[in-house]
Amino acid sequence: MTSATSTTANPYNLVVLDMAGTTVADGGLVEQAFSAAAQRLGVHPESDEHTRQLAYVRATMGESKISVFRHLFGDEETAQRANTAFEEAYGELVDGGRIAPLPGAREAVERLTAEGRTVVLTTGFARTTQDAILAALGWQDLVPLTLCPADAGGRGRPFPDMVLAAFLRTGAVADVRRTVVAGDTSYDMLGGVRSGAGIVAGVLTGAHEQDQLTRHGATHVLGSVAELPDLIARAEADELPDPVARAEA
């Protein structure tokens, strides 16, 4: 396999990947966990309120979950209780074997790593839930860094904070434009665009369709994350001369 660094003087050596819907298939567990959490707070599953809240959860897939609950329940105490109930419900579903890697996801990460790139996994879930997912998949040592909103100052997507935290903590690239962001939601796309990443790739294995991904800034839309290594290799091969070097000349 050709080294990534041989194709361009300034490769895309930082790859920031979303988890649920992008690298991890969770089979709609977010909605199930939300329904369980809402019921604990007294929202009947067949009520109009539940229908309205669930629609908002679907529309904001990819956003930090505590931000979603702040919007839905208003005061901070109730939002925190809802978030805790959600994380507990989701964790129980994860422990029950209800998640799996998306086809080709682990292989894509391993190829990117073998090419000398640094891969970071991000999520809108809390750290305890992220760790439960990683443990269930056996991915604890798959990448050198995993991030949740709390690891980046508390703001999740669509803010760019997790991407920028990955940039700062890894030192994998000298220019944020040499970062690749991939995700399945419009919030992933917005976070990538706002961070200044050079490639913001949407994947069609999760919550949002191609039109939503493109409207929110996707530079590319892929069938799945399995296609990402080839996309990066093509992008580097097409850059003659390197655009960052040209901009700095």
PDB file of C-alpha atoms in Angstrom:
ATOM      1  CA  MET A   1       0.000   0.000   0.000  1.00  0.00           C
ATOM      2  CA  THR A   2       1.295   3.423  -0.900  1.00  0.00           C
ATOM      3  CA  SER A   3       2.008   5.705   2.037  1.00  0.00           C
ATOM      4  CA  ALA A   4      -0.339   8.652   2.340  1.00  0.00           C
ATOM      5  CA  THR A   5       2.606  11.009   2.767  1.00  0.00           C
ATOM      6  CA  SER A   6       4.017  10.039  -0.637  1.00  0.00           C
ATOM      7  CA  THR A   7       1.044  11.424  -2.564  1.00  0.00           C
ATOM      8  CA  THR A   8       1.230  15.009  -1.378  1.00  0.00           C
ATOM      9  CA  ALA A   9       3.571  17.218   0.595  1.00  0.00           C
ATOM     10  CA  ASN A  10       0.793  18.103   3.011  1.00  0.00           C
ATOM     11  CA  PRO A  11      -1.575  15.147   3.495  1.00  0.00           C
ATOM     12  CA  TYR A  12      -4.958  14.955   5.192  1.00  0.00           C
ATOM     13  CA  ASN A  13      -3.489  13.347   8.287  1.00  0.00           C
ATOM     14  CA  LEU A  14      -6.291  14.086  10.773  1.00  0.00           C
ATOM     15  CA  VAL A  15      -9.590  12.227  10.297  1.00  0.00           C
ATOM     16  CA  VAL A  16     -12.442  12.987  12.713  1.00  0.00           C
ATOM     17  CA  LEU A  17     -15.269  10.443  12.551  1.00  0.00           C
ATOM     18  CA  ASP A  18     -18.701  10.468  14.138  1.00  0.00           C
ATOM     19  CA  MET A  19     -19.806   7.246  15.802  1.00  0.00           C
ATOM     20  CA  ALA A  20     -23.555   6.379  15.759  1.00  0.00           C
ATOM     21  CA  GLY A  21     -24.777   6.309  12.169  1.00  0.00           C
ATOM     22  CA  THR A  22     -21.299   6.774  10.704  1.00  0.00           C
ATOM     23  CA  THR A  23     -19.056   4.053  12.098  1.00  0.00           C
ATOM     24  CA  VAL A  24     -21.562   2.384  14.438  1.00  0.00           C
ATOM     25  CA  ALA A  25     -25.010   0.955  13.659  1.00  0.00           C
ATOM     26  CA  ASP A  26     -27.330   1.351  16.631  1.00  0.00           C
ATOM     27  CA  GLY A  27     -30.647   0.367  15.071  1.00  0.00           C
ATOM     28  CA  GLY A  28     -32.619   3.384  16.253  1.00  0.00           C
ATOM     29  CA  LEU A  29     -31.519   3.113  19.880  1.00  0.00           C
ATOM     30  CA  VAL A  30     -31.471   6.899  20.263  1.00  0.00           C
ATOM     31  CA  GLU A  31     -35.223   7.078  19.743  1.00  0.00           C
ATOM     32  CA  GLN A  32     -35.854   4.093  22.020  1.00  0.00           C
ATOM     33  CA  ALA A  33     -33.692   5.531  24.777  1.00  0.00           C
ATOM     34  CA  PHE A  34     -35.323   8.933  24.424  1.00  0.00           C
ATOM     35  CA  SER A  35     -38.796   7.421  24.745  1.00  0.00           C
ATOM     36  CA  ALA A  36     -37.724   5.580  27.881  1.00  0.00           C
ATOM     37  CA  ALA A  37     -36.219   8.757  29.348  1.00  0.00           C
ATOM     38  CA  ALA A  38     -39.264  10.876  28.506  1.00  0.00           C
ATOM     39  CA  GLN A  39     -41.567   8.331  30.116  1.00  0.00           C
ATOM     40  CA  ARG A  40     -39.539   8.507  33.324  1.00  0.00           C
ATOM     41  CA  LEU A  41     -40.204  12.249  33.315  1.00  0.00           C
ATOM     42  CA  GLY A  42     -43.926  11.702  32.932  1.00  0.00           C
ATOM     43  CA  VAL A  43     -44.319  12.091  29.162  1.00  0.00           C
ATOM     44  CA  HIS A  44     -46.754   9.413  28.004  1.00  0.00           C
ATOM     45  CA  PRO A  45     -45.447   7.543  24.927  1.00  0.00           C
ATOM     46  CA  GLU A  46     -48.738   7.991  23.020  1.00  0.00           C
ATOM     47  CA  SER A  47     -49.228  11.667  23.827  1.00  0.00           C
ATOM     48  CA  ASP A  48     -48.974  14.618  21.453  1.00  0.00           C
ATOM     49  CA  GLU A  49     -46.147  15.962  23.598  1.00  0.00           C
ATOM     50  CA  HIS A  50     -44.133  12.780  23.062  1.00  0.00           C
ATOM     51  CA  THR A  51     -44.760  12.929  19.304  1.00  0.00           C
ATOM     52  CA  ARG A  52     -43.579  16.543  19.187  1.00  0.00           C
ATOM     53  CA  GLN A  53     -40.495  15.828  21.279  1.00  0.00           C
ATOM     54  CA  LEU A  54     -39.552  12.742  19.268  1.00  0.00           C
ATOM     55  CA  ALA A  55     -39.800  14.748  16.045  1.00  0.00           C
ATOM     56  CA  TYR A  56     -37.337  17.244  17.486  1.00  0.00           C
ATOM     57  CA  VAL A  57     -34.969  14.447  18.530  1.00  0.00           C
ATOM     58  CA  ARG A  58     -35.043  13.089  14.981  1.00  0.00           C
ATOM     59  CA  ALA A  59     -34.467  16.531  13.474  1.00  0.00           C
ATOM     60  CA  THR A  60     -31.453  17.186  15.710  1.00  0.00           C
ATOM     61  CA  MET A  61     -29.638  13.868  15.366  1.00  0.00           C
ATOM     62  CA  GLY A  62     -25.944  14.550  15.820  1.00  0.00           C
ATOM     63  CA  GLU A  63     -26.399  17.391  18.302  1.00  0.00           C
ATOM     64  CA  SER A  64     -25.180  17.086  21.873  1.00  0.00           C
ATOM     65  CA  LYS A  65     -27.912  15.251  23.755  1.00  0.00           C
ATOM     66  CA  ILE A  66     -27.892  17.579  26.762  1.00  0.00           C
ATOM     67  CA  SER A  67     -28.510  20.495  24.365  1.00  0.00           C
ATOM     68  CA  VAL A  68     -31.511  18.642  22.941  1.00  0.00           C
ATOM     69  CA  PHE A  69     -32.942  18.082  26.424  1.00  0.00           C
ATOM     70  CA  ARG A  70     -32.371  21.708  27.393  1.00  0.00           C
ATOM     71  CA  HIS A  71     -34.483  22.720  24.424  1.00  0.00           C
ATOM     72  CA  LEU A  72     -37.224  20.183  25.142  1.00  0.00           C
ATOM     73  CA  PHE A  73     -37.547  20.548  28.899  1.00  0.00           C
ATOM     74  CA  GLY A  74     -36.480  24.132  29.496  1.00  0.00           C
ATOM     75  CA  ASP A  75     -34.965  24.269  32.964  1.00  0.00           C
ATOM     76  CA  GLU A  76     -31.504  22.870  33.620  1.00  0.00           C
ATOM     77  CA  GLU A  77     -32.495  20.501  36.427  1.00  0.00           C
ATOM     78  CA  THR A  78     -35.117  18.731  34.325  1.00  0.00           C
ATOM     79  CA  ALA A  79     -32.798  18.635  31.310  1.00  0.00           C
ATOM     80  CA  GLN A  80     -30.078  17.002  33.412  1.00  0.00           C
ATOM     81  CA  ARG A  81     -32.531  14.434  34.770  1.00  0.00           C
ATOM     82  CA  ALA A  82     -33.703  13.665  31.242  1.00  0.00           C
ATOM     83  CA  ASN A  83     -30.134  13.348  30.012  1.00  0.00           C
ATOM     84  CA  THR A  84     -29.222  10.984  32.844  1.00  0.00           C
ATOM     85  CA  ALA A  85     -32.288   8.843  32.161  1.00  0.00           C
ATOM     86  CA  PHE A  86     -31.455   8.802  28.448  1.00  0.00           C
ATOM     87  CA  GLU A  87     -27.849   7.765  29.031  1.00  0.00           C
ATOM     88  CA  GLU A  88     -28.945   5.004  31.411  1.00  0.00           C
ATOM     89  CA  ALA A  89     -31.519   3.688  28.936  1.00  0.00           C
ATOM     90  CA  TYR A  90     -29.085   3.826  26.025  1.00  0.00           C
ATOM     91  CA  GLY A  91     -26.405   2.099  28.092  1.00  0.00           C
ATOM     92  CA  GLU A  92     -28.770  -0.727  28.952  1.00  0.00           C
ATOM     93  CA  LEU A  93     -29.563  -1.211  25.263  1.00  0.00           C
ATOM     94  CA  VAL A  94     -25.857  -1.189  24.390  1.00  0.00           C
ATOM     95  CA  ASP A  95     -25.119  -3.746  27.106  1.00  0.00           C
ATOM     96  CA  GLY A  96     -27.856  -5.873  25.601  1.00  0.00           C
ATOM     97  CA  GLY A  97     -25.852  -6.246  22.406  1.00  0.00           C
ATOM     98  CA  ARG A  98     -27.952  -3.873  20.324  1.00  0.00           C
ATOM     99  CA  ILE A  99     -25.090  -2.172  18.449  1.00  0.00           C
ATOM    100  CA  ALA A 100     -22.555  -3.256  15.848  1.00  0.00           C
ATOM    101  CA  PRO A 101     -19.882  -1.719  13.629  1.00  0.00           C
ATOM    102  CA  LEU A 102     -21.172  -0.523  10.275  1.00  0.00           C
ATOM    103  CA  PRO A 103     -19.832  -2.680   7.437  1.00  0.00           C
ATOM    104  CA  GLY A 104     -16.293  -1.682   6.544  1.00  0.00           C
ATOM    105  CA  ALA A 105     -15.970   0.883   9.330  1.00  0.00           C
ATOM    106  CA  ARG A 106     -13.255  -0.814  11.357  1.00  0.00           C
ATOM    107  CA  GLU A 107     -11.377  -1.709   8.190  1.00  0.00           C
ATOM    108  CA  ALA A 108     -11.514   1.927   7.057  1.00  0.00           C
ATOM    109  CA  VAL A 109     -10.133   3.127  10.381  1.00  0.00           C
ATOM    110  CA  GLU A 110      -7.377   0.530  10.285  1.00  0.00           C
ATOM    111  CA  ARG A 111      -6.426   1.480   6.731  1.00  0.00           C
ATOM    112  CA  LEU A 112      -6.344   5.185   7.555  1.00  0.00           C
ATOM    113  CA  THR A 113      -4.134   4.439  10.552  1.00  0.00           C
ATOM    114  CA  ALA A 114      -1.828   2.240   8.465  1.00  0.00           C
ATOM    115  CA  GLU A 115      -1.451   5.137   6.034  1.00  0.00           C
ATOM    116  CA  GLY A 116      -0.078   7.259   8.861  1.00  0.00           C
ATOM    117  CA  ARG A 117      -3.221   9.251   9.562  1.00  0.00           C
ATOM    118  CA  THR A 118      -4.572  10.000  13.048  1.00  0.00           C
ATOM    119  CA  VAL A 119      -8.200   8.970  13.489  1.00  0.00           C
ATOM    120  CA  VAL A 120     -10.387  10.450  16.241  1.00  0.00           C
ATOM    121  CA  LEU A 121     -13.886   9.183  17.118  1.00  0.00           C
ATOM    122  CA  THR A 122     -16.463  11.729  18.329  1.00  0.00           C
ATOM    123  CA  THR A 123     -20.004  11.558  19.681  1.00  0.00           C
ATOM    124  CA  GLY A 124     -22.834  13.687  21.021  1.00  0.00           C
ATOM    125  CA  PHE A 125     -23.293  11.246  23.901  1.00  0.00           C
ATOM    126  CA  ALA A 126     -21.809  11.565  27.375  1.00  0.00           C
ATOM    127  CA  ARG A 127     -18.455   9.967  28.125  1.00  0.00           C
ATOM    128  CA  THR A 128     -19.971   7.027  30.020  1.00  0.00           C
ATOM    129  CA  THR A 129     -22.123   6.127  27.025  1.00  0.00           C
ATOM    130  CA  GLN A 130     -19.283   6.570  24.567  1.00  0.00           C
ATOM    131  CA  ASP A 131     -17.098   4.282  26.668  1.00  0.00           C
ATOM    132  CA  ALA A 132     -19.887   1.693  26.834  1.00  0.00           C
ATOM    133  CA  ILE A 133     -20.163   1.697  23.036  1.00  0.00           C
ATOM    134  CA  LEU A 134     -16.402   1.374  22.591  1.00  0.00           C
ATOM    135  CA  ALA A 135     -16.301  -1.504  25.074  1.00  0.00           C
ATOM    136  CA  ALA A 136     -19.217  -3.306  23.451  1.00  0.00           C
ATOM    137  CA  LEU A 137     -17.455  -3.138  20.076  1.00  0.00           C
ATOM    138  CA  GLY A 138     -13.988  -3.926  21.424  1.00  0.00           C
ATOM    139  CA  TRP A 139     -12.782  -0.577  20.075  1.00  0.00           C
ATOM    140  CA  GLN A 140     -11.095   0.759  23.226  1.00  0.00           C
ATOM    141  CA  ASP A 141      -7.668   0.718  21.526  1.00  0.00           C
ATOM    142  CA  LEU A 142      -8.770   1.268  17.935  1.00  0.00           C
ATOM    143  CA  VAL A 143      -7.893   4.983  17.856  1.00  0.00           C
ATOM    144  CA  PRO A 144      -5.605   7.178  19.977  1.00  0.00           C
ATOM    145  CA  LEU A 145      -8.298   9.694  20.942  1.00  0.00           C
ATOM    146  CA  THR A 146     -12.066   9.698  21.446  1.00  0.00           C
ATOM    147  CA  LEU A 147     -14.025  12.845  22.263  1.00  0.00           C
ATOM    148  CA  CYS A 148     -17.439  13.716  23.645  1.00  0.00           C
ATOM    149  CA  PRO A 149     -18.794  17.251  24.154  1.00  0.00           C
ATOM    150  CA  ALA A 150     -17.528  17.436  27.739  1.00  0.00           C
ATOM    151  CA  ASP A 151     -13.986  16.791  26.491  1.00  0.00           C
ATOM    152  CA  ALA A 152     -14.202  19.911  24.321  1.00  0.00           C
ATOM    153  CA  GLY A 153     -15.589  22.407  26.804  1.00  0.00           C
ATOM    154  CA  GLY A 154     -19.157  21.135  26.853  1.00  0.00           C
ATOM    155  CA  ARG A 155     -20.383  22.201  23.423  1.00  0.00           C
ATOM    156  CA  GLY A 156     -21.224  19.459  20.983  1.00  0.00           C
ATOM    157  CA  ARG A 157     -22.171  19.686  17.327  1.00  0.00           C
ATOM    158  CA  PRO A 158     -23.039  21.822  15.401  1.00  0.00           C
ATOM    159  CA  PHE A 159     -20.291  23.760  17.179  1.00  0.00           C
ATOM    160  CA  PRO A 160     -16.813  22.947  15.812  1.00  0.00           C
ATOM    161  CA  ASP A 161     -15.315  22.391  19.253  1.00  0.00           C
ATOM    162  CA  MET A 162     -14.705  18.625  19.069  1.00  0.00           C
ATOM    163  CA  VAL A 163     -13.018  18.885  15.680  1.00  0.00           C
ATOM    164  CA  LEU A 164     -10.846  21.736  16.920  1.00  0.00           C
ATOM    165  CA  ALA A 165     -10.070  19.811  20.121  1.00  0.00           C
ATOM    166  CA  ALA A 166      -8.907  16.890  17.963  1.00  0.00           C
ATOM    167  CA  PHE A 167      -6.749  19.295  15.938  1.00  0.00           C
ATOM    168  CA  LEU A 168      -5.172  20.801  19.050  1.00  0.00           C
ATOM    169  CA  ARG A 169      -4.720  17.612  21.061  1.00  0.00           C
ATOM    170  CA  THR A 170      -3.257  15.417  18.347  1.00  0.00           C
ATOM    171  CA  GLY A 171      -1.044  17.886  16.509  1.00  0.00           C
ATOM    172  CA  ALA A 172      -1.525  15.574  13.522  1.00  0.00           C
ATOM    173  CA  VAL A 173      -1.651  18.404  10.977  1.00  0.00           C
ATOM    174  CA  ALA A 174      -0.221  21.913  10.870  1.00  0.00           C
ATOM    175  CA  ASP A 175      -3.271  23.401   9.162  1.00  0.00           C
ATOM    176  CA  VAL A 176      -6.877  22.682  10.090  1.00  0.00           C
ATOM    177  CA  ARG A 177      -7.662  22.610   6.369  1.00  0.00           C
ATOM    178  CA  ARG A 178      -5.838  19.282   6.262  1.00  0.00           C
ATOM    179  CA  THR A 179      -8.508  17.764   8.518  1.00  0.00           C
ATOM    180  CA  VAL A 180     -11.203  15.385   7.284  1.00  0.00           C
ATOM    181  CA  VAL A 181     -14.578  15.252   9.048  1.00  0.00           C
ATOM    182  CA  ALA A 182     -17.145  12.537   8.329  1.00  0.00           C
ATOM    183  CA  GLY A 183     -20.633  12.065   9.734  1.00  0.00           C
ATOM    184  CA  ASP A 184     -24.206  11.122   8.934  1.00  0.00           C
ATOM    185  CA  THR A 185     -26.083  14.259  10.036  1.00  0.00           C
ATOM    186  CA  SER A 186     -26.413  17.907   9.083  1.00  0.00           C
ATOM    187  CA  TYR A 187     -24.945  18.771  12.489  1.00  0.00           C
ATOM    188  CA  ASP A 188     -21.798  16.813  11.634  1.00  0.00           C
ATOM    189  CA  MET A 189     -21.537  18.791   8.397  1.00  0.00           C
ATOM    190  CA  LEU A 190     -22.000  22.138  10.138  1.00  0.00           C
ATOM    191  CA  GLY A 191     -19.408  21.268  12.756  1.00  0.00           C
ATOM    192  CA  GLY A 192     -16.935  20.293  10.066  1.00  0.00           C
ATOM    193  CA  VAL A 193     -17.503  23.400   7.978  1.00  0.00           C
ATOM    194  CA  ARG A 194     -17.277  25.705  10.985  1.00  0.00           C
ATOM    195  CA  SER A 195     -13.991  24.083  12.044  1.00  0.00           C
ATOM    196  CA  GLY A 196     -12.389  24.864   8.683  1.00  0.00           C
ATOM    197  CA  ALA A 197     -11.841  21.214   7.736  1.00  0.00           C
ATOM    198  CA  GLY A 198     -10.813  20.719   4.128  1.00  0.00           C
ATOM    199  CA  ILE A 199     -12.959  17.640   3.524  1.00  0.00           C
ATOM    200  CA  VAL A 200     -16.411  17.363   5.125  1.00  0.00           C
ATOM    201  CA  ALA A 201     -17.896  14.055   4.023  1.00  0.00           C
ATOM    202  CA  GLY A 202     -21.474  13.023   4.615  1.00  0.00           C
ATOM    203  CA  VAL A 203     -22.367   9.325   4.718  1.00  0.00           C
ATOM    204  CA  LEU A 204     -25.752   7.820   3.909  1.00  0.00           C
ATOM    205  CA  THR A 205     -25.791   5.145   6.606  1.00  0.00           C
ATOM    206  CA  GLY A 206     -27.458   7.212   9.307  1.00  0.00           C
ATOM    207  CA  ALA A 207     -30.007   9.875  10.093  1.00  0.00           C
ATOM    208  CA  HIS A 208     -29.954  12.321   7.199  1.00  0.00           C
ATOM    209  CA  GLU A 209     -30.256  12.097   3.426  1.00  0.00           C
ATOM    210  CA  GLN A 210     -28.004  13.492   0.724  1.00  0.00           C
ATOM    211  CA  ASP A 211     -29.914  16.752   0.285  1.00  0.00           C
ATOM    212  CA  GLN A 212     -29.690  17.588   3.987  1.00  0.00           C
ATOM    213  CA  LEU A 213     -25.992  16.774   4.108  1.00  0.00           C
ATOM    214  CA  THR A 214     -25.223  18.835   1.020  1.00  0.00           C
ATOM    215  CA  ARG A 215     -27.305  21.821   2.152  1.00  0.00           C
ATOM    216  CA  HIS A 216     -25.368  21.934   5.402  1.00  0.00           C
ATOM    217  CA  GLY A 217     -21.945  21.967   3.808  1.00  0.00           C
ATOM    218  CA  ALA A 218     -20.865  18.471   2.804  1.00  0.00           C
ATOM    219  CA  THR A 219     -18.028  18.652   0.289  1.00  0.00           C
ATOM    220  CA  HIS A 220     -18.664  15.004  -0.605  1.00  0.00           C
ATOM    221  CA  VAL A 221     -21.446  12.481   0.065  1.00  0.00           C
ATOM    222  CA  LEU A 222     -20.510   8.803   0.320  1.00  0.00           C
ATOM    223  CA  GLY A 223     -22.488   5.608   0.562  1.00  0.00           C
ATOM    224  CA  SER A 224     -20.612   4.720   3.722  1.00  0.00           C
ATOM    225  CA  VAL A 225     -17.453   5.473   5.680  1.00  0.00           C
ATOM    226  CA  ALA A 226     -15.853   2.468   3.959  1.00  0.00           C
ATOM    227  CA  GLU A 227     -15.409   4.747   0.920  1.00  0.00           C
ATOM    228  CA  LEU A 228     -13.564   7.445   2.872  1.00  0.00           C
ATOM    229  CA  PRO A 229      -9.956   6.199   2.517  1.00  0.00           C
ATOM    230  CA  ASP A 230     -10.257   6.147  -1.273  1.00  0.00           C
ATOM    231  CA  LEU A 231     -11.822   9.619  -1.272  1.00  0.00           C
ATOM    232  CA  ILE A 232      -8.918  11.034   0.741  1.00  0.00           C
ATOM    233  CA  ALA A 233      -6.373   9.338  -1.512  1.00  0.00           C
ATOM    234  CA  ARG A 234      -8.056  10.790  -4.606  1.00  0.00           C
ATOM    235  CA  ALA A 235      -8.216  14.263  -3.078  1.00  0.00           C
ATOM    236  CA  GLU A 236      -4.495  14.168  -2.322  1.00  0.00           C
ATOM    237  CA  ALA A 237      -3.621  12.840  -5.765  1.00  0.00           C
ATOM    238  CA  ASP A 238      -5.580  15.662  -7.402  1.00  0.00           C
ATOM    239  CA  GLU A 239      -3.754  18.379  -5.462  1.00  0.00           C
ATOM    240  CA  LEU A 240      -0.872  19.383  -7.689  1.00  0.00           C
ATOM    241  CA  PRO A 241       0.409  21.673  -6.355  1.00  0.00           C
ATOM    242  CA  ASP A 242      -0.873  21.449  -2.782  1.00  0.00           C
ATOM    243  CA  PRO A 243      -3.538  24.177  -2.193  1.00  0.00           C
ATOM    244  CA  VAL A 244      -2.374  25.043   1.308  1.00  0.00           C
ATOM    245  CA  ALA A 245       1.187  25.519   0.122  1.00  0.00           C
ATOM    246  CA  ARG A 246      -0.126  27.636  -2.765  1.00  0.00           C
ATOM    247  CA  ALA A 247      -2.184  29.781  -0.363  1.00  0.00           C
ATOM    248  CA  GLU A 248       0.847  30.364   1.824  1.00  0.00           C
ATOM    249  CA  ALA A 249       3.230  31.153  -1.036  1.00  0.00           C
TER     250      ALA A 249
END
